[in-house]
CSV table of N, CA and C in Angstrom, one decimal:
chain,number,residue,atom,x,y,z
A,1,UNK,N,62.2,-81.9,195.9
A,1,UNK,CA,61.0,-81.2,195.4
A,1,UNK,C,61.5,-80.0,194.6
A,2,UNK,N,60.8,-79.8,193.5
A,2,UNK,CA,61.1,-78.7,192.6
A,2,UNK,C,60.0,-77.6,192.8
A,3,UNK,N,60.5,-76.3,192.5
A,3,UNK,CA,59.6,-75.2,192.4
A,3,UNK,C,59.4,-74.9,190.9
A,4,UNK,N,58.1,-74.7,190.5
A,4,UNK,CA,57.8,-74.4,189.1
A,4,UNK,C,57.1,-73.0,189.0
A,5,UNK,N,57.3,-72.4,187.8
A,5,UNK,CA,56.6,-71.2,187.5
A,5,UNK,C,56.4,-71.2,186.0
A,6,UNK,N,55.5,-70.3,185.6
A,6,UNK,CA,55.2,-70.1,184.2
A,6,UNK,C,54.3,-68.9,184.0
A,7,UNK,N,54.3,-68.4,182.8
A,7,UNK,CA,53.4,-67.3,182.5
A,7,UNK,C,52.0,-67.9,182.2
A,8,UNK,N,51.0,-67.3,182.9
A,8,UNK,CA,49.7,-67.8,182.9
A,8,UNK,C,49.1,-67.7,181.4
A,9,UNK,N,49.3,-66.6,180.8
A,9,UNK,CA,48.8,-66.5,179.4
A,9,UNK,C,49.5,-67.5,178.5
A,10,UNK,N,50.8,-67.7,178.7
A,10,UNK,CA,51.5,-68.7,177.8
A,10,UNK,C,50.9,-70.1,178.1
A,11,UNK,N,50.6,-70.4,179.3
A,11,UNK,CA,50.0,-71.7,179.6
A,11,UNK,C,48.7,-71.9,178.9
A,12,UNK,N,47.9,-70.8,178.9
A,12,UNK,CA,46.6,-70.9,178.3
A,12,UNK,C,46.8,-71.1,176.8
A,13,UNK,N,47.7,-70.3,176.2
A,13,UNK,CA,47.9,-70.5,174.7
A,13,UNK,C,48.5,-71.9,174.4
A,14,UNK,N,49.4,-72.3,175.2
A,14,UNK,CA,50.0,-73.7,175.0
A,14,UNK,C,48.9,-74.7,175.0
A,15,UNK,N,48.0,-74.6,176.0
A,15,UNK,CA,46.9,-75.6,176.1
A,15,UNK,C,46.0,-75.5,174.8
A,16,UNK,N,45.7,-74.3,174.3
A,16,UNK,CA,44.9,-74.2,173.1
A,16,UNK,C,45.6,-74.8,171.9
A,17,UNK,N,46.9,-74.7,171.9
A,17,UNK,CA,47.7,-75.2,170.7
A,17,UNK,C,48.1,-76.7,170.8
A,18,UNK,N,48.5,-77.1,172.0
A,18,UNK,CA,49.0,-78.5,172.2
A,18,UNK,C,48.2,-79.4,173.1
A,19,UNK,N,47.2,-78.8,173.8
A,19,UNK,CA,46.4,-79.6,174.7
A,19,UNK,C,47.0,-80.0,176.0
A,20,UNK,N,48.1,-79.3,176.3
A,20,UNK,CA,48.9,-79.7,177.6
A,20,UNK,C,49.0,-78.4,178.4
A,21,UNK,N,48.5,-78.5,179.7
A,21,UNK,CA,48.7,-77.4,180.6
A,21,UNK,C,50.1,-77.6,181.3
A,22,UNK,N,50.7,-76.5,181.7
A,22,UNK,CA,52.1,-76.6,182.3
A,22,UNK,C,52.1,-77.3,183.6
A,23,UNK,N,50.9,-77.3,184.3
A,23,UNK,CA,50.8,-78.0,185.6
A,23,UNK,C,50.9,-79.5,185.3
A,24,UNK,N,50.5,-80.0,184.2
A,24,UNK,CA,50.6,-81.4,183.8
A,24,UNK,C,52.1,-81.6,183.4
A,25,UNK,N,52.6,-80.7,182.6
A,25,UNK,CA,54.0,-80.9,182.1
A,25,UNK,C,55.0,-81.0,183.2
A,26,UNK,N,54.8,-80.3,184.3
A,26,UNK,CA,55.7,-80.3,185.4
A,26,UNK,C,55.9,-81.7,186.0
A,27,UNK,N,54.9,-82.5,185.8
A,27,UNK,CA,55.0,-83.9,186.4
A,27,UNK,C,56.2,-84.7,185.8
A,28,UNK,N,56.6,-84.4,184.6
A,28,UNK,CA,57.7,-85.2,184.0
A,28,UNK,C,59.0,-85.0,184.7
A,29,UNK,N,59.1,-83.9,185.5
A,29,UNK,CA,60.4,-83.7,186.2
A,29,UNK,C,60.6,-84.7,187.3
A,30,UNK,N,59.6,-85.5,187.6
A,30,UNK,CA,59.7,-86.5,188.6
A,30,UNK,C,59.9,-87.9,188.0
A,31,UNK,N,60.0,-87.9,186.7
A,31,UNK,CA,60.2,-89.2,186.0
A,31,UNK,C,61.7,-89.5,186.1
A,32,UNK,N,62.1,-90.7,186.7
A,32,UNK,CA,63.5,-91.0,186.8
A,32,UNK,C,64.2,-91.4,185.5
A,33,UNK,N,63.4,-91.6,184.4
A,33,UNK,CA,63.9,-91.9,183.1
A,33,UNK,C,64.0,-90.8,182.1
A,34,UNK,N,63.7,-89.6,182.7
A,34,UNK,CA,63.6,-88.4,181.8
A,34,UNK,C,64.9,-88.1,181.1
A,35,UNK,N,64.8,-87.7,179.9
A,35,UNK,CA,66.0,-87.4,179.0
A,35,UNK,C,66.0,-85.9,178.8
A,36,UNK,N,67.2,-85.3,178.7
A,36,UNK,CA,67.3,-83.8,178.4
A,36,UNK,C,68.5,-83.5,177.7
A,37,UNK,N,68.5,-82.3,177.1
A,37,UNK,CA,69.7,-81.7,176.5
A,37,UNK,C,69.5,-80.2,176.5
A,38,UNK,N,70.6,-79.5,176.3
A,38,UNK,CA,70.5,-78.0,176.2
A,38,UNK,C,69.9,-77.6,174.9
A,39,UNK,N,69.1,-76.6,174.9
A,39,UNK,CA,68.5,-76.1,173.7
A,39,UNK,C,69.3,-74.9,173.2
A,40,UNK,N,70.2,-75.2,172.3
A,40,UNK,CA,71.2,-74.2,171.8
A,40,UNK,C,70.6,-73.2,170.8
A,41,UNK,N,69.4,-73.5,170.2
A,41,UNK,CA,68.9,-72.7,169.2
A,41,UNK,C,67.8,-71.7,169.5
A,42,UNK,N,67.2,-71.8,170.8
A,42,UNK,CA,66.0,-71.0,171.0
A,42,UNK,C,66.2,-69.6,171.6
A,43,UNK,N,67.3,-69.4,172.4
A,43,UNK,CA,67.3,-68.1,173.0
A,43,UNK,C,68.8,-67.7,173.2
A,44,UNK,N,69.1,-66.4,173.0
A,44,UNK,CA,70.4,-65.9,173.3
A,44,UNK,C,70.4,-65.2,174.7
A,45,UNK,N,69.2,-65.0,175.3
A,45,UNK,CA,69.1,-64.3,176.5
A,45,UNK,C,69.2,-65.2,177.7
A,46,UNK,N,68.9,-66.5,177.6
A,46,UNK,CA,68.9,-67.4,178.7
A,46,UNK,C,69.2,-68.8,178.3
A,47,UNK,N,69.7,-69.6,179.2
A,47,UNK,CA,69.9,-71.1,178.8
A,47,UNK,C,68.6,-71.7,178.9
A,48,UNK,N,68.3,-72.5,177.9
A,48,UNK,CA,67.0,-73.2,177.8
A,48,UNK,C,67.4,-74.7,177.6
A,49,UNK,N,66.5,-75.5,178.1
A,49,UNK,CA,66.7,-77.0,178.1
A,49,UNK,C,65.4,-77.6,177.5
A,50,UNK,N,65.7,-78.7,176.8
A,50,UNK,CA,64.6,-79.6,176.3
A,50,UNK,C,64.6,-80.8,177.1
A,51,UNK,N,63.4,-81.3,177.5
A,51,UNK,CA,63.4,-82.5,178.2
A,51,UNK,C,62.2,-83.4,177.7
A,52,UNK,N,62.4,-84.7,177.8
A,52,UNK,CA,61.4,-85.7,177.4
A,52,UNK,C,61.1,-86.6,178.5
A,53,UNK,N,59.9,-86.7,179.0
A,53,UNK,CA,59.6,-87.6,180.1
A,53,UNK,C,58.1,-88.1,180.0
A,54,UNK,N,57.8,-88.9,180.9
A,54,UNK,CA,56.4,-89.5,180.9
A,54,UNK,C,55.6,-89.1,182.0
A,55,UNK,N,54.4,-88.6,181.7
A,55,UNK,CA,53.3,-88.4,182.6
A,55,UNK,C,52.0,-88.6,181.8
A,56,UNK,N,51.3,-89.7,181.9
A,56,UNK,CA,50.1,-90.1,181.1
A,56,UNK,C,50.4,-90.3,179.6
A,57,UNK,N,51.5,-89.7,179.1
A,57,UNK,CA,52.0,-89.9,177.8
A,57,UNK,C,53.5,-89.4,177.8
A,58,UNK,N,54.2,-89.6,176.7
A,58,UNK,CA,55.5,-89.1,176.6
A,58,UNK,C,55.4,-87.6,176.1
A,59,UNK,N,56.0,-86.7,176.9
A,59,UNK,CA,55.8,-85.3,176.7
A,59,UNK,C,57.2,-84.7,176.4
A,60,UNK,N,57.2,-83.6,175.6
A,60,UNK,CA,58.4,-82.8,175.3
A,60,UNK,C,58.2,-81.4,175.9
A,61,UNK,N,59.1,-81.0,176.7
A,61,UNK,CA,59.0,-79.8,177.5
A,61,UNK,C,60.2,-78.9,177.3
A,62,UNK,N,60.1,-77.6,177.1
A,62,UNK,CA,61.2,-76.7,177.1
A,62,UNK,C,61.1,-75.8,178.3
A,63,UNK,N,62.2,-75.6,179.0
A,63,UNK,CA,62.2,-74.9,180.2
A,63,UNK,C,63.5,-74.1,180.4
A,64,UNK,N,63.5,-73.2,181.4
A,64,UNK,CA,64.7,-72.6,181.8
A,64,UNK,C,64.7,-72.5,183.3
A,65,UNK,N,65.9,-72.2,183.9
A,65,UNK,CA,66.0,-72.1,185.3
A,65,UNK,C,66.0,-70.6,185.7
A,66,UNK,N,65.2,-70.2,186.6
A,66,UNK,CA,65.2,-68.8,187.1
A,66,UNK,C,65.3,-68.8,188.6
A,67,UNK,N,66.5,-68.6,189.1
A,67,UNK,CA,66.8,-68.7,190.5
A,67,UNK,C,66.6,-70.1,190.9
A,68,UNK,N,65.8,-70.4,191.9
A,68,UNK,CA,65.6,-71.8,192.4
A,68,UNK,C,64.4,-72.4,191.7
A,69,UNK,N,63.8,-71.8,190.7
A,69,UNK,CA,62.6,-72.3,190.1
A,69,UNK,C,62.9,-72.8,188.6
A,70,UNK,N,62.1,-73.8,188.2
A,70,UNK,CA,62.0,-74.2,186.8
A,70,UNK,C,60.9,-73.5,186.2
A,71,UNK,N,61.2,-72.7,185.1
A,71,UNK,CA,60.2,-71.9,184.4
A,71,UNK,C,59.8,-72.7,183.1
A,72,UNK,N,58.6,-73.2,183.0
A,72,UNK,CA,58.2,-73.9,181.8
A,72,UNK,C,57.8,-72.9,180.7
A,73,UNK,N,58.4,-73.2,179.5
A,73,UNK,CA,58.2,-72.3,178.4
A,73,UNK,C,57.2,-72.9,177.4
A,74,UNK,N,57.3,-74.2,177.2
A,74,UNK,CA,56.3,-74.8,176.3
A,74,UNK,C,56.3,-76.3,176.6
A,75,UNK,N,55.2,-77.0,176.2
A,75,UNK,CA,55.0,-78.4,176.4
A,75,UNK,C,54.0,-78.9,175.3
A,76,UNK,N,54.4,-80.2,174.9
A,76,UNK,CA,53.5,-80.8,173.9
A,76,UNK,C,53.7,-82.3,174.0
A,77,UNK,N,52.9,-83.1,173.3
A,77,UNK,CA,53.1,-84.5,173.2
A,77,UNK,C,54.4,-84.7,172.3
A,78,UNK,N,55.2,-85.6,172.7
A,78,UNK,CA,56.4,-85.9,172.0
A,78,UNK,C,56.1,-86.5,170.6
A,79,UNK,N,57.0,-86.0,169.6
A,79,UNK,CA,56.9,-86.6,168.3
A,79,UNK,C,57.5,-88.0,168.3
A,80,UNK,N,57.2,-88.8,167.2
A,80,UNK,CA,57.7,-90.2,167.2
A,80,UNK,C,59.2,-90.3,167.4
A,81,UNK,N,60.0,-89.5,166.8
A,81,UNK,CA,61.5,-89.7,167.0
A,81,UNK,C,61.8,-89.3,168.4
A,82,UNK,N,61.1,-88.4,169.1
A,82,UNK,CA,61.4,-88.0,170.5
A,82,UNK,C,61.0,-89.2,171.4
A,83,UNK,N,59.9,-89.8,171.1
A,83,UNK,CA,59.4,-91.0,171.8
A,83,UNK,C,60.5,-92.1,171.8
A,84,UNK,N,61.1,-92.3,170.6
A,84,UNK,CA,62.2,-93.3,170.5
A,84,UNK,C,63.4,-92.9,171.3
A,85,UNK,N,63.7,-91.7,171.4
A,85,UNK,CA,64.8,-91.3,172.3
A,85,UNK,C,64.5,-91.6,173.7
A,86,UNK,N,63.3,-91.3,174.1
A,86,UNK,CA,62.9,-91.6,175.5
A,86,UNK,C,62.8,-93.1,175.7
A,87,UNK,N,62.1,-93.8,174.9
A,87,UNK,CA,61.9,-95.3,175.1
A,87,UNK,C,63.1,-96.1,175.0
A,88,UNK,N,64.0,-95.7,174.1
A,88,UNK,CA,65.3,-96.4,174.0
A,88,UNK,C,66.4,-95.9,174.9
A,89,UNK,N,66.1,-94.9,175.6
A,89,UNK,CA,67.1,-94.2,176.5
A,89,UNK,C,68.4,-93.9,175.7
A,90,UNK,N,68.1,-93.3,174.5
A,90,UNK,CA,69.1,-93.1,173.5
A,90,UNK,C,69.9,-91.8,173.8
A,91,UNK,N,71.2,-91.9,174.1
A,91,UNK,CA,72.0,-90.8,174.3
A,91,UNK,C,72.7,-90.3,173.1
A,92,UNK,N,71.9,-89.8,172.1
A,92,UNK,CA,72.4,-89.3,170.8
A,92,UNK,C,72.0,-87.9,170.7
A,93,UNK,N,72.7,-87.2,169.8
A,93,UNK,CA,72.4,-85.8,169.5
A,93,UNK,C,72.3,-84.9,170.7
A,94,UNK,N,73.1,-85.2,171.7
A,94,UNK,CA,73.2,-84.4,172.9
A,94,UNK,C,72.2,-84.8,174.0
A,95,UNK,N,71.3,-85.7,173.8
A,95,UNK,CA,70.4,-86.2,174.8
A,95,UNK,C,71.1,-87.0,175.8
A,96,UNK,N,70.8,-86.9,177.1
A,96,UNK,CA,71.3,-87.7,178.1
A,96,UNK,C,70.3,-87.8,179.2
A,97,UNK,N,70.4,-88.9,180.0
A,97,UNK,CA,69.5,-89.1,181.2
A,97,UNK,C,69.7,-87.9,182.1
A,98,UNK,N,68.6,-87.3,182.5
A,98,UNK,CA,68.6,-86.2,183.4
A,98,UNK,C,69.0,-86.6,184.8
A,99,UNK,N,69.8,-85.7,185.4
A,99,UNK,CA,70.3,-86.0,186.7
A,99,UNK,C,69.2,-85.8,187.8
A,100,UNK,N,69.1,-86.7,188.7
A,100,UNK,CA,68.0,-86.5,189.7
A,100,UNK,C,68.1,-85.3,190.6
């Protein structure tokens, strides 16, 4: 079982922009076929990860780990090339199957 957290205002703004609430996005962490990679470009202050998984649709989520919690930073519907990575289980460009 995972513990999740997020900024409430950021969740609201994410929903307005992308139509995805973070409570929905957290469900992809239970997807056994989820793909992820380290996000080297987004922050110098903390390690961030990109993950692609399925819950009602293929979603793309950026998160970091804070203590024992997964902190969701953003979530959106996956773009076509991200869908291909997920659907083909493609371990390219740093993507790999997430460890359970």
